Tab-separated table of N, CA, C and O in Angstrom:
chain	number	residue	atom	x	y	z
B	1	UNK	N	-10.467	-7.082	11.281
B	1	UNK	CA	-10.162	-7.880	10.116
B	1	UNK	C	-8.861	-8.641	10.363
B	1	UNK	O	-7.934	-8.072	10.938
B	2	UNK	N	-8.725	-10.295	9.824
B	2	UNK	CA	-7.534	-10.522	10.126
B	2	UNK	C	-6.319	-10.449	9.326
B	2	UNK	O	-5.237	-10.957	9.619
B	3	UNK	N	-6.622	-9.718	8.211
B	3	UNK	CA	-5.386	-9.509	7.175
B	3	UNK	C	-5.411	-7.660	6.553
B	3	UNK	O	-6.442	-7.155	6.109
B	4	UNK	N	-4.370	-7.070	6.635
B	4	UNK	CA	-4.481	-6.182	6.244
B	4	UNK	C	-2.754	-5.915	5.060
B	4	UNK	O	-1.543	-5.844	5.271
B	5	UNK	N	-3.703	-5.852	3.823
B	5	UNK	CA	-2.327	-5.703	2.985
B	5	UNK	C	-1.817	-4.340	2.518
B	5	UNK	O	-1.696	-4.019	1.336
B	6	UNK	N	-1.498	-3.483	3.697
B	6	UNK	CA	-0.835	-2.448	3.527
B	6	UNK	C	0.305	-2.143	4.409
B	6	UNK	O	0.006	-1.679	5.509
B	7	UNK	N	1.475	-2.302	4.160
B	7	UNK	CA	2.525	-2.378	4.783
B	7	UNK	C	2.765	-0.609	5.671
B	7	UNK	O	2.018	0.328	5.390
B	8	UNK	N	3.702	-0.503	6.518
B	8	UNK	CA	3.856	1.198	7.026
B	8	UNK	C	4.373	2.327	6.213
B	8	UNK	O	4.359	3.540	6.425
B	9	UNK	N	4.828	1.626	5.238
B	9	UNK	CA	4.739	2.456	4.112
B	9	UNK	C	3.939	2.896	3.152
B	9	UNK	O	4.258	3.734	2.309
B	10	UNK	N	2.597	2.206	3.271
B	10	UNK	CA	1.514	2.823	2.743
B	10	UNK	C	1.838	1.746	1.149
B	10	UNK	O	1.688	2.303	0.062
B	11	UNK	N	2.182	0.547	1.185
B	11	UNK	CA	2.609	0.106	0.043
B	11	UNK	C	1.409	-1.218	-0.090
B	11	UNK	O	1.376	-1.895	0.938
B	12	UNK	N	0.641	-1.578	-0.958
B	12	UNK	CA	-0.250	-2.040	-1.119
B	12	UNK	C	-0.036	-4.096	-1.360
B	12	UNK	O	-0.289	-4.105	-2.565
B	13	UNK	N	0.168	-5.253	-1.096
B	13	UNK	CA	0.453	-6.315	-1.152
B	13	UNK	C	-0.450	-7.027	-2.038
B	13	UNK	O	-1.336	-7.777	-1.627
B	14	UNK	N	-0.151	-6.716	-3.591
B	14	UNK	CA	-0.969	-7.260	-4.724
B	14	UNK	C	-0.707	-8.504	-4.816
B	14	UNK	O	-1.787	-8.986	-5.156
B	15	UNK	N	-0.034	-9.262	-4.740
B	15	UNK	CA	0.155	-10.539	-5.458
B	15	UNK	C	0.718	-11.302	-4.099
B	15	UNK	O	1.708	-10.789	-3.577
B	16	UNK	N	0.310	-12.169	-3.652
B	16	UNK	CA	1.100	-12.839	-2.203
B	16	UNK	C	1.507	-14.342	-2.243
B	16	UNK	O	0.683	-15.027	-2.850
B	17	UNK	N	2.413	-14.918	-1.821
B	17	UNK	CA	2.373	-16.782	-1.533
B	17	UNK	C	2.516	-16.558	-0.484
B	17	UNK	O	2.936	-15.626	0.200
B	18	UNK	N	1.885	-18.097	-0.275
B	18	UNK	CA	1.150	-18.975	0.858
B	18	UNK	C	1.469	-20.272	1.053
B	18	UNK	O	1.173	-20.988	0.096
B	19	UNK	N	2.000	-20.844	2.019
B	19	UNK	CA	2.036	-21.964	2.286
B	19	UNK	C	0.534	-22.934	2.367
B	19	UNK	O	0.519	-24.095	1.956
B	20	UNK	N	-0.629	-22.289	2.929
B	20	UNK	CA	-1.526	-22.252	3.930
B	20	UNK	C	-2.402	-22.589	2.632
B	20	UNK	O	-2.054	-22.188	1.522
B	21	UNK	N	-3.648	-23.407	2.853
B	21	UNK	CA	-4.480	-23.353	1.876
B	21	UNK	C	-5.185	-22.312	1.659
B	21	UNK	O	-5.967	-21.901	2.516
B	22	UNK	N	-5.017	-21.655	0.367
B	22	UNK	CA	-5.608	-20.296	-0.442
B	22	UNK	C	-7.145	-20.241	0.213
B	22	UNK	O	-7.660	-19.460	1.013
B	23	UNK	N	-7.684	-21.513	-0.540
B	23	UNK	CA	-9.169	-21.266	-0.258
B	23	UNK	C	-9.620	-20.897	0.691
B	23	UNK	O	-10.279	-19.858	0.728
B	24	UNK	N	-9.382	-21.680	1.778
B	24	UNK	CA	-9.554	-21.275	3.262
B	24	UNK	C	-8.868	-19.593	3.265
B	24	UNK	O	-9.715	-18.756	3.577
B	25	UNK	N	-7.815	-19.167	3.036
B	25	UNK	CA	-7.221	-17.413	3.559
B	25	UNK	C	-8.626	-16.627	2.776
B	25	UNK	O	-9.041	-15.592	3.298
B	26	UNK	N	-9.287	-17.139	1.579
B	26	UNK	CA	-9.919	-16.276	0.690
B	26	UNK	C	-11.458	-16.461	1.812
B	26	UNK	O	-12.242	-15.514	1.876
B	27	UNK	N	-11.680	-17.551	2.492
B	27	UNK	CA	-12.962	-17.599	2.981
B	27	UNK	C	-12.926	-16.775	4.327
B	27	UNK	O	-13.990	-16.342	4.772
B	28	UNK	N	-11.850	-16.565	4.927
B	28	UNK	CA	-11.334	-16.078	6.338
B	28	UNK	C	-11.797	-14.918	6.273
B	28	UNK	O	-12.688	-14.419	6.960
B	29	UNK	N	-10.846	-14.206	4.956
B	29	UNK	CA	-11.460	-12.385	4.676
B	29	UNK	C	-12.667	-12.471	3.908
B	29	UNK	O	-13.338	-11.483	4.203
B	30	UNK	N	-13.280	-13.198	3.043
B	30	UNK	CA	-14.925	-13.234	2.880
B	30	UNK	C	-15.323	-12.990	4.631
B	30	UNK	O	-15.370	-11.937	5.267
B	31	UNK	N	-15.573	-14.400	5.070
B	31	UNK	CA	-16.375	-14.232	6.421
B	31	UNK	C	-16.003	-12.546	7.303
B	31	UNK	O	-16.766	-11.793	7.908
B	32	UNK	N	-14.828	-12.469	7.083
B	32	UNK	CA	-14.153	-11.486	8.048
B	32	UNK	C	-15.102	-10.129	7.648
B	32	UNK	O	-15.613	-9.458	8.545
B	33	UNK	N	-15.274	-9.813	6.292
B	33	UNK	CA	-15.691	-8.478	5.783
B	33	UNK	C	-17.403	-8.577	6.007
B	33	UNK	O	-18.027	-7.581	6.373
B	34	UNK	N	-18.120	-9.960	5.731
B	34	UNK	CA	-19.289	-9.944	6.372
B	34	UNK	C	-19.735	-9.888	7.585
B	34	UNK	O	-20.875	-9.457	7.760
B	35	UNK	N	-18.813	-10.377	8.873
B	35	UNK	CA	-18.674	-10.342	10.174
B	35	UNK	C	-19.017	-8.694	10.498
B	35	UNK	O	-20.106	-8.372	10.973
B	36	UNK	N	-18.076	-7.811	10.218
B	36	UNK	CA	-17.782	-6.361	10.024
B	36	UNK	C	-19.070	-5.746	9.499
B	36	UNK	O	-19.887	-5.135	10.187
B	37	UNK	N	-19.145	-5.974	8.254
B	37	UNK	CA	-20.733	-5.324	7.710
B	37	UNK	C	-21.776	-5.459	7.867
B	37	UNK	O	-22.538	-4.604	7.415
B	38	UNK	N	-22.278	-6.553	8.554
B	38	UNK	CA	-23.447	-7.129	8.819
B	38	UNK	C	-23.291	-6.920	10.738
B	38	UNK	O	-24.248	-6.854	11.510
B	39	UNK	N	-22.412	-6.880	10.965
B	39	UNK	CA	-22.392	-7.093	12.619
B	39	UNK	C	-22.714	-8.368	13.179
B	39	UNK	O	-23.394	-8.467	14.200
B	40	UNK	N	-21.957	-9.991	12.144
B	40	UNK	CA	-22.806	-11.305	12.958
B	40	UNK	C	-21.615	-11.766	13.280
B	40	UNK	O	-20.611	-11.122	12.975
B	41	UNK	N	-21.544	-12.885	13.908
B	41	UNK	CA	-20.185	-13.771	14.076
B	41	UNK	C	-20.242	-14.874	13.086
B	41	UNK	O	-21.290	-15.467	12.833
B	42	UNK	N	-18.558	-15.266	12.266
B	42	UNK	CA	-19.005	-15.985	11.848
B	42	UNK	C	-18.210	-17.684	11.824
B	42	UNK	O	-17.498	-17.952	12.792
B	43	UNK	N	-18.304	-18.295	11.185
B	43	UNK	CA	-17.733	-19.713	12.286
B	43	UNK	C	-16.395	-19.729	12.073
B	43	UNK	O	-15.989	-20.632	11.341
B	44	UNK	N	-15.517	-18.886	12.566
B	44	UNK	CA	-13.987	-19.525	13.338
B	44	UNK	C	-13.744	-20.703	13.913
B	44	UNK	O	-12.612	-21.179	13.823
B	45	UNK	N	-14.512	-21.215	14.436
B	45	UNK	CA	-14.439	-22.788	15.021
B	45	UNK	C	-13.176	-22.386	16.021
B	45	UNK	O	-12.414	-23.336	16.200
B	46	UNK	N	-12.962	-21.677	16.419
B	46	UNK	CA	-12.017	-21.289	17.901
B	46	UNK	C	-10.794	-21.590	17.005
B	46	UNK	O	-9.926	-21.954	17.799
B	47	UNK	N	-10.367	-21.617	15.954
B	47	UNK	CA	-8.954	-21.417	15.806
B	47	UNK	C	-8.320	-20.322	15.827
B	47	UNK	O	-9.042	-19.338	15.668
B	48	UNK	N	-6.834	-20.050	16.014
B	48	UNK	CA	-6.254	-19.153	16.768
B	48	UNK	C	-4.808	-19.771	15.915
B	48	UNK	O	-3.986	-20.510	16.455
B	49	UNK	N	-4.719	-19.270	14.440
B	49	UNK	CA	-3.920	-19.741	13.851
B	49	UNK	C	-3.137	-19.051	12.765
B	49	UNK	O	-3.817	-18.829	11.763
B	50	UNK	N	-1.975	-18.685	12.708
B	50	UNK	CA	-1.261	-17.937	12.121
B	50	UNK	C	-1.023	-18.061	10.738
B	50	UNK	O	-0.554	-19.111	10.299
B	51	UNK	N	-1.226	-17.346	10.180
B	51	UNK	CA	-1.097	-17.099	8.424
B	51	UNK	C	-0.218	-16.527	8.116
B	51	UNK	O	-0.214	-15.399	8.607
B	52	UNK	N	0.830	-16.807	7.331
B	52	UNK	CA	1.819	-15.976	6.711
B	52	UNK	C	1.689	-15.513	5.094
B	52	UNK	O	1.583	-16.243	4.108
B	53	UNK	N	1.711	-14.791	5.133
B	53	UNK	CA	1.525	-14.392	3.107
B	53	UNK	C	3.077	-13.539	3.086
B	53	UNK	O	3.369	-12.694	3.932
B	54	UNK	N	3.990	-13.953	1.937
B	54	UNK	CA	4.830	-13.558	2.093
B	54	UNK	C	4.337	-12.184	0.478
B	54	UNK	O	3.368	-12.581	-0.169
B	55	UNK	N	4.856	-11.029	0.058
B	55	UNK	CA	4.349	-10.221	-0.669
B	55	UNK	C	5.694	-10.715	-2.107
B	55	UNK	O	6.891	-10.928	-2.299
B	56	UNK	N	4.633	-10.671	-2.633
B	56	UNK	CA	5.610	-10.821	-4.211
B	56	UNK	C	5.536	-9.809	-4.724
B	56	UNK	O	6.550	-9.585	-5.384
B	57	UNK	N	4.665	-8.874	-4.772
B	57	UNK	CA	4.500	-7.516	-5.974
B	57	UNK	C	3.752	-6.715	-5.020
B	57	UNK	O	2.663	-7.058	-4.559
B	58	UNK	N	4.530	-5.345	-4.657
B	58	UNK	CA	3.212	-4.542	-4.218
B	58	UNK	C	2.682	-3.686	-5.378
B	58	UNK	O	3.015	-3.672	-6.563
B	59	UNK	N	1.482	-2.758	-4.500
B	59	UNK	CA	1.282	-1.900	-5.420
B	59	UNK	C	1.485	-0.341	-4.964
B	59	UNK	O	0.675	0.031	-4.115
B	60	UNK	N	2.248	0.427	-5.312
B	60	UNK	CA	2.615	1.507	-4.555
B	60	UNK	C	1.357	3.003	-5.109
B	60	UNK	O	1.663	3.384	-6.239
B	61	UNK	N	0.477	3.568	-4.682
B	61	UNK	CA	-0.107	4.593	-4.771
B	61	UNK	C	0.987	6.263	-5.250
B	61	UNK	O	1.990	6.782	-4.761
B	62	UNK	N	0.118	6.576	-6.373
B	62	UNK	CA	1.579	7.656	-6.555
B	62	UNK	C	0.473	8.776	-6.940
B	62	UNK	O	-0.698	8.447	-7.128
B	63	UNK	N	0.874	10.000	-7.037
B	63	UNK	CA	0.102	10.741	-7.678
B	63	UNK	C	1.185	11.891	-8.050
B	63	UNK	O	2.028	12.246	-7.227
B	64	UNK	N	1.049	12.770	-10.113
B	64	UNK	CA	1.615	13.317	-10.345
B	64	UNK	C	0.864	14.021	-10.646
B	64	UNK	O	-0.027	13.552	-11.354
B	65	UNK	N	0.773	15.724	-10.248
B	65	UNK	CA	0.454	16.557	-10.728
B	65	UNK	C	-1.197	15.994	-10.930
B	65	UNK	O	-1.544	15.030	-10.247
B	66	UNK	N	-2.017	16.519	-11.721
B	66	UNK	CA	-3.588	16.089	-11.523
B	66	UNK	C	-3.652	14.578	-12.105
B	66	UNK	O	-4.828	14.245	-12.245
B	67	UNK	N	-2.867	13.707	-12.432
B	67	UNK	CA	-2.490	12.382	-12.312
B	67	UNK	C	-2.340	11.183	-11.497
B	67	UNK	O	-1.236	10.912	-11.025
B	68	UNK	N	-3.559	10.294	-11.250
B	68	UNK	CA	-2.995	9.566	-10.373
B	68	UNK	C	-3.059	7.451	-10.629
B	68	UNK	O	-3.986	6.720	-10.979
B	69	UNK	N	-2.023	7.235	-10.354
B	69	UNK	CA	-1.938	5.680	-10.257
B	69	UNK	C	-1.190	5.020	-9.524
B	69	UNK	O	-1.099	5.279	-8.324
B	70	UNK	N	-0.560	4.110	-10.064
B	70	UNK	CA	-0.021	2.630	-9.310
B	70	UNK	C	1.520	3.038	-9.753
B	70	UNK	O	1.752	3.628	-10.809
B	71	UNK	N	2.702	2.585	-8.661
B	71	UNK	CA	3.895	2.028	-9.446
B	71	UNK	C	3.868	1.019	-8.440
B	71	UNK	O	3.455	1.144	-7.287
B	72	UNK	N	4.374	-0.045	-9.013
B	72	UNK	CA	4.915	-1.108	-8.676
B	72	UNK	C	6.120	-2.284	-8.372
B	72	UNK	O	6.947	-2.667	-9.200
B	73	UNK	N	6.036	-2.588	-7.451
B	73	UNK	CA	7.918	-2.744	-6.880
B	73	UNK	C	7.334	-4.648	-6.690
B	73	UNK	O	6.269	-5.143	-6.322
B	74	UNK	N	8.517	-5.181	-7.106
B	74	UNK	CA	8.631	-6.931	-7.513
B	74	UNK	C	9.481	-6.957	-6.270
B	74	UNK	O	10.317	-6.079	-6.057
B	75	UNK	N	9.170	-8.407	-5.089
B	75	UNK	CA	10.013	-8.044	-4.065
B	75	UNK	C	10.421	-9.776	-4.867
B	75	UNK	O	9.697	-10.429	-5.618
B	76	UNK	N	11.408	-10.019	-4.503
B	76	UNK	CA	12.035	-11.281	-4.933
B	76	UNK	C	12.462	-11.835	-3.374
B	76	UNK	O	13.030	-11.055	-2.609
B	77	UNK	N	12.264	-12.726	-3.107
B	77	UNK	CA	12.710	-13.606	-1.439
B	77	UNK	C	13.011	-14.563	-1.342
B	77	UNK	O	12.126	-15.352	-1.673
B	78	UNK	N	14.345	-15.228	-0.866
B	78	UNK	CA	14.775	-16.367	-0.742
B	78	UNK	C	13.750	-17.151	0.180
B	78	UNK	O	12.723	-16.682	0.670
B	79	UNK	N	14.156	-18.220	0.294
B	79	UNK	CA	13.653	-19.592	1.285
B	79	UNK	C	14.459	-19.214	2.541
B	79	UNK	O	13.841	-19.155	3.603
B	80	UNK	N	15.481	-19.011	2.528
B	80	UNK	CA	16.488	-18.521	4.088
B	80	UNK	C	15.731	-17.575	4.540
B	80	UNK	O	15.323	-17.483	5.698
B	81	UNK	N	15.442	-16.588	3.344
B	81	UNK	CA	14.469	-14.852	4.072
B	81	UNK	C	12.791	-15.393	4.582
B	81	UNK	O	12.029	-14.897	5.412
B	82	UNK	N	12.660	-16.432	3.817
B	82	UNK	CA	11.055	-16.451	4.228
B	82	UNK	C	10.848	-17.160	5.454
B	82	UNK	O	9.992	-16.853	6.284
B	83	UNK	N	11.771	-18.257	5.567
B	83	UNK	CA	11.616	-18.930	7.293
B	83	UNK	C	12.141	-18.044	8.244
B	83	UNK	O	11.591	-18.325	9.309
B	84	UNK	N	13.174	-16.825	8.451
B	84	UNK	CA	13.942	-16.391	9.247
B	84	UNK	C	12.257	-15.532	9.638
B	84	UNK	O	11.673	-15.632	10.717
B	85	UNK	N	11.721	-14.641	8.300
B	85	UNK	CA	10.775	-13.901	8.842
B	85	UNK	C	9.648	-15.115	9.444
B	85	UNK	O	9.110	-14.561	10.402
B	86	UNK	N	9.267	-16.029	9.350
B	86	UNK	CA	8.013	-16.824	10.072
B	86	UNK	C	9.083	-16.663	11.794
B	86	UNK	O	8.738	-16.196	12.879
B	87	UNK	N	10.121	-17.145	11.445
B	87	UNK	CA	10.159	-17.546	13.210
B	87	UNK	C	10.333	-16.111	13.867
B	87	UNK	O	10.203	-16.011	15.087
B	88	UNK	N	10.620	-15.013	13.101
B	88	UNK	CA	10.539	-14.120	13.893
B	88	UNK	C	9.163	-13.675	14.313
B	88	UNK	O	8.936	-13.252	15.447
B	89	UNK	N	8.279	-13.777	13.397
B	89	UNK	CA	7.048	-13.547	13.935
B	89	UNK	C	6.416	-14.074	14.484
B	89	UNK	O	5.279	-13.642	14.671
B	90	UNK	N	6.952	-15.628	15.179
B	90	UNK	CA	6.431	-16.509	15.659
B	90	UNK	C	6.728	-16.243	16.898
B	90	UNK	O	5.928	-16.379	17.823
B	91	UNK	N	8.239	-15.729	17.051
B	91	UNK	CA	8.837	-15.763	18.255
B	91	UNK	C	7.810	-14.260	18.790
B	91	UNK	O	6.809	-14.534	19.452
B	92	UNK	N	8.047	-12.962	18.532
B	92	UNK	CA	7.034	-11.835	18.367
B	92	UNK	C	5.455	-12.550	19.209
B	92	UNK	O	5.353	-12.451	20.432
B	93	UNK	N	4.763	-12.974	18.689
B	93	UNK	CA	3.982	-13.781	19.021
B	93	UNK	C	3.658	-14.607	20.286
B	93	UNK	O	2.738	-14.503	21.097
B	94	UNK	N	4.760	-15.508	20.198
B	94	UNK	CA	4.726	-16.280	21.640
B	94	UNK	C	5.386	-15.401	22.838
B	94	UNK	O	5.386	-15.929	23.950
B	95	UNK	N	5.950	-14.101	22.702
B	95	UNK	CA	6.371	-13.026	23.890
B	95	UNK	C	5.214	-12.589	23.891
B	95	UNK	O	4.940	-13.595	24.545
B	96	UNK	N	4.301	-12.096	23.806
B	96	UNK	CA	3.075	-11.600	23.831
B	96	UNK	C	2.737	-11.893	25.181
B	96	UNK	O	1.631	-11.579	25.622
């Protein structure tokens, strides 16, 4: 799959911005989850192209006692924080 919104903390990426056109990220993981379930290929058209979703709200998994739900943490991110993280992952990327 090419997006997975669970960070290493086990923290869930509910709400995301995008530079990138939405429609297209929403058709990527459509095709992606039918690719997977069905076992077909489906048209990538050979791109090989990086998506960034930066996380606005996760959703954190909690459980109390025979209780279980959501808490939720608001990440707030500058414009300085959101390009520093693209080129780092860009740079990440092109060392590969």
């Amino acid at each position: 799959m090419p997006y997975l919104g669970i960070n290493r903390e086990q923290q869930w990426a509910a709400l995301v911005s995008m530079r990138d056109n939405a429609a297209r990220s929403m058709l990527e993981i459509i095709w992606s989850k039918i690719s997977v379930y069905f076992n077909v290929e489906m048209p990538w058209c050979g791109v090989d192209e990086i998506e960034f979703f930066a996380p606005l709200l996760y959703a954190i998994p909690v459980e109390e006692g025979d209780k279980v739900g959501w808490k939720f943490k608001f990440i707030e991110m500058k414009e300085v924080e959101l390009k520093k993280k693209i080129l780092t992952r860009l740079g990440a990327r092109v060392n590969r």
